[in-house]
Amino acid sequence: AQSVSQHNHHVILSEAASLELGCNYSYGGTVNLFWYVQYPGQHLQLLLKYFSGDPLVKGIKGFEAEFIKSKFSFNLRKPSVQWSDTAEYFCAVILLRTGANNLFFGTGTRLTVIP
Amino acid sequence: DGGITQSPKYLFRKEGQNVTLSCEQNLNHDAMYWYRQDPGQGLRLIYYSQIVNDFQKGDIAEGYSVSREKKESFPLTVTSAQKNPTAFYLCASSINRGLHNEQFFGPGTRLTVL
């Protein structure tokens, strides 16, 4: 069975600290990978995505993620967080196989940034 | 202003009643989706539609029904058969069901069954 794991349920950081949120998936085939963010009271929106090519992907607001195929991971990073980064972050995966291009979500990581 | 609208934002219903959640998009997207979001469980796919008059079950379709009579509309009915209907429901759309298409999300409807 395929799944997406986000092991950090709630992360609390001070402003200017560095951030890394873990995301692992369990599927041996080709994948498309996404990070979505849900700011308080706002729509879920796309932070960044990986389809192919350079495994280091840059997204909006200074976020980046690295696809490490051998580790089945797609961790999200930001060198210096701001209070406005307080939100819930979801990793999501599309498993590229015949007949199904559904998006599977992780359980989410809530990030609280303390000013 | 293009986007996805869901109404209402909050919905309360008595147990045993069916309820229909609205989702409209003006992005001219072919594909639409319904997800359920529960605390600690992320988003789970209920139904999706690739094109008008076609829809498919997702991972947790039991107790739900949908219709896709118009391209811009994909309403979700939560029936009395759904054992645990209280949740946050998110609608999404994408250009089509091709491999490299981002899904865009609506603001969600929080359903509480009393």
PDB file of C-alpha atoms in Angstrom:
ATOM      1  CA  ALA A   1       0.000   0.000   0.000  1.00  0.00           C
ATOM      2  CA  GLN A   2       1.214   3.492  -0.785  1.00  0.00           C
ATOM      3  CA  SER A   3       1.360   6.209   1.846  1.00  0.00           C
ATOM      4  CA  VAL A   4       2.829   9.583   2.549  1.00  0.00           C
ATOM      5  CA  SER A   5       4.387  10.172   5.949  1.00  0.00           C
ATOM      6  CA  GLN A   6       5.006  13.432   7.692  1.00  0.00           C
ATOM      7  CA  HIS A   7       6.580  12.571  11.016  1.00  0.00           C
ATOM      8  CA  ASN A   8       6.546  16.038  12.546  1.00  0.00           C
ATOM      9  CA  HIS A   9       3.026  16.840  13.684  1.00  0.00           C
ATOM     10  CA  HIS A  10       3.759  20.193  15.301  1.00  0.00           C
ATOM     11  CA  VAL A  11       6.957  22.205  15.020  1.00  0.00           C
ATOM     12  CA  ILE A  12       7.610  25.337  17.051  1.00  0.00           C
ATOM     13  CA  LEU A  13      10.436  27.652  16.023  1.00  0.00           C
ATOM     14  CA  SER A  14      11.644  31.131  16.817  1.00  0.00           C
ATOM     15  CA  GLU A  15      11.920  33.659  14.017  1.00  0.00           C
ATOM     16  CA  ALA A  16      15.137  33.351  11.984  1.00  0.00           C
ATOM     17  CA  ALA A  17      15.538  29.668  12.864  1.00  0.00           C
ATOM     18  CA  SER A  18      16.043  27.202  10.043  1.00  0.00           C
ATOM     19  CA  LEU A  19      13.236  24.850   9.076  1.00  0.00           C
ATOM     20  CA  GLU A  20      13.195  21.326   7.754  1.00  0.00           C
ATOM     21  CA  LEU A  21       9.950  19.353   7.513  1.00  0.00           C
ATOM     22  CA  GLY A  22      10.173  15.701   6.655  1.00  0.00           C
ATOM     23  CA  CYS A  23       8.150  13.908   3.980  1.00  0.00           C
ATOM     24  CA  ASN A  24       8.550  10.282   2.983  1.00  0.00           C
ATOM     25  CA  TYR A  25       6.491   8.198   0.619  1.00  0.00           C
ATOM     26  CA  SER A  26       6.280   4.482   0.079  1.00  0.00           C
ATOM     27  CA  TYR A  27       6.044   3.700  -3.619  1.00  0.00           C
ATOM     28  CA  GLY A  28       8.726   2.249  -5.832  1.00  0.00           C
ATOM     29  CA  GLY A  29       7.634   3.800  -9.103  1.00  0.00           C
ATOM     30  CA  THR A  30       7.746   7.284 -10.569  1.00  0.00           C
ATOM     31  CA  VAL A  31       6.151  10.069  -8.564  1.00  0.00           C
ATOM     32  CA  ASN A  32       5.224  13.719  -8.788  1.00  0.00           C
ATOM     33  CA  LEU A  33       5.742  15.525  -5.487  1.00  0.00           C
ATOM     34  CA  PHE A  34       4.134  18.623  -3.989  1.00  0.00           C
ATOM     35  CA  TRP A  35       4.171  20.750  -0.879  1.00  0.00           C
ATOM     36  CA  TYR A  36       0.995  22.680  -0.075  1.00  0.00           C
ATOM     37  CA  VAL A  37       0.536  25.267   2.655  1.00  0.00           C
ATOM     38  CA  GLN A  38      -2.620  26.288   4.503  1.00  0.00           C
ATOM     39  CA  TYR A  39      -2.293  29.650   6.261  1.00  0.00           C
ATOM     40  CA  PRO A  40      -4.839  30.297   9.036  1.00  0.00           C
ATOM     41  CA  GLY A  41      -8.212  31.030   7.470  1.00  0.00           C
ATOM     42  CA  GLN A  42      -6.929  30.760   3.913  1.00  0.00           C
ATOM     43  CA  HIS A  43      -7.124  28.347   0.982  1.00  0.00           C
ATOM     44  CA  LEU A  44      -4.711  25.481   0.597  1.00  0.00           C
ATOM     45  CA  GLN A  45      -2.106  26.731  -1.871  1.00  0.00           C
ATOM     46  CA  LEU A  46       0.854  25.251  -3.691  1.00  0.00           C
ATOM     47  CA  LEU A  47       4.325  26.015  -2.307  1.00  0.00           C
ATOM     48  CA  LEU A  48       6.383  24.010  -4.783  1.00  0.00           C
ATOM     49  CA  LYS A  49       6.344  20.907  -6.949  1.00  0.00           C
ATOM     50  CA  TYR A  50       8.723  18.357  -8.437  1.00  0.00           C
ATOM     51  CA  PHE A  51       8.043  16.499 -11.661  1.00  0.00           C
ATOM     52  CA  SER A  52      11.482  15.702 -13.078  1.00  0.00           C
ATOM     53  CA  GLY A  53      14.957  17.173 -13.573  1.00  0.00           C
ATOM     54  CA  ASP A  54      16.881  19.010 -10.871  1.00  0.00           C
ATOM     55  CA  PRO A  55      15.949  17.353  -7.576  1.00  0.00           C
ATOM     56  CA  LEU A  56      16.346  20.639  -5.697  1.00  0.00           C
ATOM     57  CA  VAL A  57      13.185  22.628  -6.234  1.00  0.00           C
ATOM     58  CA  LYS A  58      12.665  26.266  -5.325  1.00  0.00           C
ATOM     59  CA  GLY A  59       9.217  27.493  -4.390  1.00  0.00           C
ATOM     60  CA  ILE A  60       7.507  30.647  -3.244  1.00  0.00           C
ATOM     61  CA  LYS A  61       8.429  32.660  -0.140  1.00  0.00           C
ATOM     62  CA  GLY A  62      11.971  31.275   0.071  1.00  0.00           C
ATOM     63  CA  PHE A  63      10.994  27.630   0.480  1.00  0.00           C
ATOM     64  CA  GLU A  64      12.822  24.798  -1.235  1.00  0.00           C
ATOM     65  CA  ALA A  65      12.610  21.023  -1.230  1.00  0.00           C
ATOM     66  CA  GLU A  66      14.961  18.252  -2.240  1.00  0.00           C
ATOM     67  CA  PHE A  67      13.857  15.015  -3.830  1.00  0.00           C
ATOM     68  CA  ILE A  68      16.102  12.144  -2.747  1.00  0.00           C
ATOM     69  CA  LYS A  69      14.907   9.133  -4.690  1.00  0.00           C
ATOM     70  CA  SER A  70      17.033   6.620  -2.784  1.00  0.00           C
ATOM     71  CA  LYS A  71      15.466   7.755   0.480  1.00  0.00           C
ATOM     72  CA  PHE A  72      11.923   8.190  -0.903  1.00  0.00           C
ATOM     73  CA  SER A  73      11.986  11.652   0.622  1.00  0.00           C
ATOM     74  CA  PHE A  74      10.963  15.183  -0.318  1.00  0.00           C
ATOM     75  CA  ASN A  75      11.835  17.353   2.674  1.00  0.00           C
ATOM     76  CA  LEU A  76      10.841  20.994   2.810  1.00  0.00           C
ATOM     77  CA  ARG A  77      13.400  23.583   3.931  1.00  0.00           C
ATOM     78  CA  LYS A  78      13.672  27.266   4.623  1.00  0.00           C
ATOM     79  CA  PRO A  79      16.891  28.827   5.968  1.00  0.00           C
ATOM     80  CA  SER A  80      15.218  31.496   8.092  1.00  0.00           C
ATOM     81  CA  VAL A  81      11.537  31.378   9.059  1.00  0.00           C
ATOM     82  CA  GLN A  82       9.295  34.359   9.718  1.00  0.00           C
ATOM     83  CA  TRP A  83       6.235  34.742  11.916  1.00  0.00           C
ATOM     84  CA  SER A  84       4.140  34.816   8.744  1.00  0.00           C
ATOM     85  CA  ASP A  85       5.214  31.243   7.949  1.00  0.00           C
ATOM     86  CA  THR A  86       2.949  30.008  10.735  1.00  0.00           C
ATOM     87  CA  ALA A  87       0.663  27.578   8.913  1.00  0.00           C
ATOM     88  CA  GLU A  88      -0.046  23.927   8.252  1.00  0.00           C
ATOM     89  CA  TYR A  89       2.111  22.243   5.628  1.00  0.00           C
ATOM     90  CA  PHE A  90       1.077  19.209   3.602  1.00  0.00           C
ATOM     91  CA  CYS A  91       3.242  16.968   1.491  1.00  0.00           C
ATOM     92  CA  ALA A  92       1.424  15.282  -1.410  1.00  0.00           C
ATOM     93  CA  VAL A  93       2.325  12.682  -3.999  1.00  0.00           C
ATOM     94  CA  ILE A  94       0.931  11.574  -7.326  1.00  0.00           C
ATOM     95  CA  LEU A  95       1.856   7.988  -8.123  1.00  0.00           C
ATOM     96  CA  LEU A  96       2.440   7.713 -11.850  1.00  0.00           C
ATOM     97  CA  ARG A  97       0.759   4.492 -12.827  1.00  0.00           C
ATOM     98  CA  THR A  98      -1.831   3.535 -15.398  1.00  0.00           C
ATOM     99  CA  GLY A  99      -5.389   4.551 -14.643  1.00  0.00           C
ATOM    100  CA  ALA A 100      -4.861   6.594 -11.533  1.00  0.00           C
ATOM    101  CA  ASN A 101      -3.362  10.019 -11.073  1.00  0.00           C
ATOM    102  CA  ASN A 102      -4.757  10.692  -7.648  1.00  0.00           C
ATOM    103  CA  LEU A 103      -3.036  12.973  -5.191  1.00  0.00           C
ATOM    104  CA  PHE A 104      -2.192  11.378  -1.841  1.00  0.00           C
ATOM    105  CA  PHE A 105      -1.655  13.708   1.099  1.00  0.00           C
ATOM    106  CA  GLY A 106       0.379  13.362   4.250  1.00  0.00           C
ATOM    107  CA  THR A 107      -1.212  14.106   7.609  1.00  0.00           C
ATOM    108  CA  GLY A 108       0.236  17.601   7.725  1.00  0.00           C
ATOM    109  CA  THR A 109       2.708  19.446   9.951  1.00  0.00           C
ATOM    110  CA  ARG A 110       1.616  22.471  11.914  1.00  0.00           C
ATOM    111  CA  LEU A 111       4.347  25.112  12.107  1.00  0.00           C
ATOM    112  CA  THR A 112       4.221  27.791  14.771  1.00  0.00           C
ATOM    113  CA  VAL A 113       6.795  30.573  14.514  1.00  0.00           C
ATOM    114  CA  ILE A 114       7.298  32.630  17.645  1.00  0.00           C
ATOM    115  CA  PRO A 115       8.242  36.290  17.092  1.00  0.00           C
TER     116      PRO A 115
ATOM    117  CA  ASP B   1     -11.516  37.122 -10.347  1.00  0.00           C
ATOM    118  CA  GLY B   2     -10.927  33.444 -11.122  1.00  0.00           C
ATOM    119  CA  GLY B   3     -11.113  30.753  -8.532  1.00  0.00           C
ATOM    120  CA  ILE B   4     -13.082  28.138  -6.689  1.00  0.00           C
ATOM    121  CA  THR B   5     -15.962  29.002  -4.406  1.00  0.00           C
ATOM    122  CA  GLN B   6     -17.543  26.778  -1.815  1.00  0.00           C
ATOM    123  CA  SER B   7     -20.662  27.572   0.092  1.00  0.00           C
ATOM    124  CA  PRO B   8     -21.595  27.799   2.812  1.00  0.00           C
ATOM    125  CA  LYS B   9     -18.480  28.252   4.952  1.00  0.00           C
ATOM    126  CA  TYR B  10     -20.146  26.627   7.964  1.00  0.00           C
ATOM    127  CA  LEU B  11     -23.015  24.156   7.855  1.00  0.00           C
ATOM    128  CA  PHE B  12     -24.930  22.516  10.653  1.00  0.00           C
ATOM    129  CA  ARG B  13     -27.275  19.588  10.160  1.00  0.00           C
ATOM    130  CA  LYS B  14     -29.165  17.152  12.297  1.00  0.00           C
ATOM    131  CA  GLU B  15     -28.166  13.513  12.247  1.00  0.00           C
ATOM    132  CA  GLY B  16     -30.041  11.549   9.584  1.00  0.00           C
ATOM    133  CA  GLN B  17     -30.419  14.437   7.159  1.00  0.00           C
ATOM    134  CA  ASN B  18     -28.794  14.596   3.763  1.00  0.00           C
ATOM    135  CA  VAL B  19     -26.877  17.786   3.017  1.00  0.00           C
ATOM    136  CA  THR B  20     -25.398  19.145  -0.219  1.00  0.00           C
ATOM    137  CA  LEU B  21     -22.197  21.153  -0.350  1.00  0.00           C
ATOM    138  CA  SER B  22     -21.663  23.508  -3.258  1.00  0.00           C
ATOM    139  CA  CYS B  23     -18.483  23.872  -5.331  1.00  0.00           C
ATOM    140  CA  GLU B  24     -18.173  26.200  -8.310  1.00  0.00           C
ATOM    141  CA  GLN B  25     -15.110  27.077 -10.388  1.00  0.00           C
ATOM    142  CA  ASN B  26     -14.607  29.628 -13.144  1.00  0.00           C
ATOM    143  CA  LEU B  27     -11.131  28.447 -14.121  1.00  0.00           C
ATOM    144  CA  ASN B  28     -12.440  26.441 -17.089  1.00  0.00           C
ATOM    145  CA  HIS B  29     -10.912  23.314 -15.547  1.00  0.00           C
ATOM    146  CA  ASP B  30     -12.069  19.902 -16.715  1.00  0.00           C
ATOM    147  CA  ALA B  31     -11.225  17.992 -13.535  1.00  0.00           C
ATOM    148  CA  MET B  32     -12.758  18.527 -10.106  1.00  0.00           C
ATOM    149  CA  TYR B  33     -12.256  16.806  -6.772  1.00  0.00           C
ATOM    150  CA  TRP B  34     -13.734  16.515  -3.300  1.00  0.00           C
ATOM    151  CA  TYR B  35     -11.555  15.894  -0.259  1.00  0.00           C
ATOM    152  CA  ARG B  36     -12.295  15.493   3.399  1.00  0.00           C
ATOM    153  CA  GLN B  37      -9.863  16.926   5.961  1.00  0.00           C
ATOM    154  CA  ASP B  38      -9.837  15.572   9.512  1.00  0.00           C
ATOM    155  CA  PRO B  39      -7.395  16.572  12.263  1.00  0.00           C
ATOM    156  CA  GLY B  40      -4.292  14.428  12.137  1.00  0.00           C
ATOM    157  CA  GLN B  41      -5.350  12.632   8.946  1.00  0.00           C
ATOM    158  CA  GLY B  42      -4.549  15.048   6.167  1.00  0.00           C
ATOM    159  CA  LEU B  43      -6.777  15.156   3.100  1.00  0.00           C
ATOM    160  CA  ARG B  44      -8.550  12.100   1.754  1.00  0.00           C
ATOM    161  CA  LEU B  45     -10.153  11.873  -1.676  1.00  0.00           C
ATOM    162  CA  ILE B  46     -13.914  11.300  -1.731  1.00  0.00           C
ATOM    163  CA  TYR B  47     -14.824  11.629  -5.427  1.00  0.00           C
ATOM    164  CA  TYR B  48     -13.336  13.086  -8.564  1.00  0.00           C
ATOM    165  CA  SER B  49     -14.593  13.994 -11.997  1.00  0.00           C
ATOM    166  CA  GLN B  50     -12.507  14.180 -15.138  1.00  0.00           C
ATOM    167  CA  ILE B  51     -15.174  15.638 -17.351  1.00  0.00           C
ATOM    168  CA  VAL B  52     -18.840  16.606 -17.386  1.00  0.00           C
ATOM    169  CA  ASN B  53     -21.250  13.717 -16.706  1.00  0.00           C
ATOM    170  CA  ASP B  54     -18.430  11.495 -15.471  1.00  0.00           C
ATOM    171  CA  PHE B  55     -17.182  10.890 -11.925  1.00  0.00           C
ATOM    172  CA  GLN B  56     -15.251   8.225 -10.052  1.00  0.00           C
ATOM    173  CA  LYS B  57     -15.027   7.115  -6.433  1.00  0.00           C
ATOM    174  CA  GLY B  58     -12.002   8.084  -4.432  1.00  0.00           C
ATOM    175  CA  ASP B  59     -10.658   6.403  -1.317  1.00  0.00           C
ATOM    176  CA  ILE B  60     -13.589   7.156   1.017  1.00  0.00           C
ATOM    177  CA  ALA B  61     -16.703   7.437  -1.194  1.00  0.00           C
ATOM    178  CA  GLU B  62     -19.088   5.495   1.055  1.00  0.00           C
ATOM    179  CA  GLY B  63     -21.954   7.666   2.274  1.00  0.00           C
ATOM    180  CA  TYR B  64     -21.328  10.384  -0.318  1.00  0.00           C
ATOM    181  CA  SER B  65     -22.695  11.141  -3.766  1.00  0.00           C
ATOM    182  CA  VAL B  66     -21.818  13.681  -6.461  1.00  0.00           C
ATOM    183  CA  SER B  67     -23.021  14.964  -9.793  1.00  0.00           C
ATOM    184  CA  ARG B  68     -21.287  16.786 -12.635  1.00  0.00           C
ATOM    185  CA  GLU B  69     -23.974  18.223 -14.877  1.00  0.00           C
ATOM    186  CA  LYS B  70     -22.007  21.376 -15.679  1.00  0.00           C
ATOM    187  CA  LYS B  71     -18.285  21.899 -16.147  1.00  0.00           C
ATOM    188  CA  GLU B  72     -18.117  24.595 -13.499  1.00  0.00           C
ATOM    189  CA  SER B  73     -20.099  22.811 -10.781  1.00  0.00           C
ATOM    190  CA  PHE B  74     -19.421  19.673  -8.722  1.00  0.00           C
ATOM    191  CA  PRO B  75     -21.799  19.437  -5.725  1.00  0.00           C
ATOM    192  CA  LEU B  76     -21.236  16.873  -2.999  1.00  0.00           C
ATOM    193  CA  THR B  77     -24.101  15.293  -1.055  1.00  0.00           C
ATOM    194  CA  VAL B  78     -23.347  13.898   2.366  1.00  0.00           C
ATOM    195  CA  THR B  79     -25.991  11.274   2.962  1.00  0.00           C
ATOM    196  CA  SER B  80     -27.327   9.846   6.186  1.00  0.00           C
ATOM    197  CA  ALA B  81     -25.351   6.696   5.395  1.00  0.00           C
ATOM    198  CA  GLN B  82     -22.072   8.502   6.115  1.00  0.00           C
ATOM    199  CA  LYS B  83     -21.194   7.333   9.621  1.00  0.00           C
ATOM    200  CA  ASN B  84     -18.980  10.216  10.652  1.00  0.00           C
ATOM    201  CA  PRO B  85     -19.873  13.237   8.515  1.00  0.00           C
ATOM    202  CA  THR B  86     -18.551  16.028  10.736  1.00  0.00           C
ATOM    203  CA  ALA B  87     -15.428  17.283   8.960  1.00  0.00           C
ATOM    204  CA  PHE B  88     -13.897  20.007   6.834  1.00  0.00           C
ATOM    205  CA  TYR B  89     -14.642  19.479   3.131  1.00  0.00           C
ATOM    206  CA  LEU B  90     -12.399  20.839   0.403  1.00  0.00           C
ATOM    207  CA  CYS B  91     -13.157  21.080  -3.279  1.00  0.00           C
ATOM    208  CA  ALA B  92     -10.367  21.332  -5.861  1.00  0.00           C
ATOM    209  CA  SER B  93      -9.954  21.547  -9.601  1.00  0.00           C
ATOM    210  CA  SER B  94      -7.213  21.080 -12.167  1.00  0.00           C
ATOM    211  CA  ILE B  95      -6.915  21.726 -15.893  1.00  0.00           C
ATOM    212  CA  ASN B  96      -7.350  18.014 -16.515  1.00  0.00           C
ATOM    213  CA  ARG B  97      -6.247  14.710 -15.068  1.00  0.00           C
ATOM    214  CA  GLY B  98      -2.919  14.819 -16.834  1.00  0.00           C
ATOM    215  CA  LEU B  99       0.177  14.003 -14.908  1.00  0.00           C
ATOM    216  CA  HIS B 100       1.633  17.449 -14.378  1.00  0.00           C
ATOM    217  CA  ASN B 101      -1.370  19.459 -13.340  1.00  0.00           C
ATOM    218  CA  GLU B 102      -1.557  21.366 -10.115  1.00  0.00           C
ATOM    219  CA  GLN B 103      -4.777  21.209  -8.135  1.00  0.00           C
ATOM    220  CA  PHE B 104      -6.313  24.483  -6.969  1.00  0.00           C
ATOM    221  CA  PHE B 105      -8.362  24.446  -3.781  1.00  0.00           C
ATOM    222  CA  GLY B 106     -11.457  26.240  -2.570  1.00  0.00           C
ATOM    223  CA  PRO B 107     -11.835  27.749   0.923  1.00  0.00           C
ATOM    224  CA  GLY B 108     -13.678  24.737   2.294  1.00  0.00           C
ATOM    225  CA  THR B 109     -16.952  24.038   4.100  1.00  0.00           C
ATOM    226  CA  ARG B 110     -16.985  22.958   7.719  1.00  0.00           C
ATOM    227  CA  LEU B 111     -19.874  20.568   8.268  1.00  0.00           C
ATOM    228  CA  THR B 112     -21.065  19.786  11.772  1.00  0.00           C
ATOM    229  CA  VAL B 113     -23.697  17.131  12.296  1.00  0.00           C
ATOM    230  CA  LEU B 114     -25.498  17.480  15.600  1.00  0.00           C
TER     231      LEU B 114
END
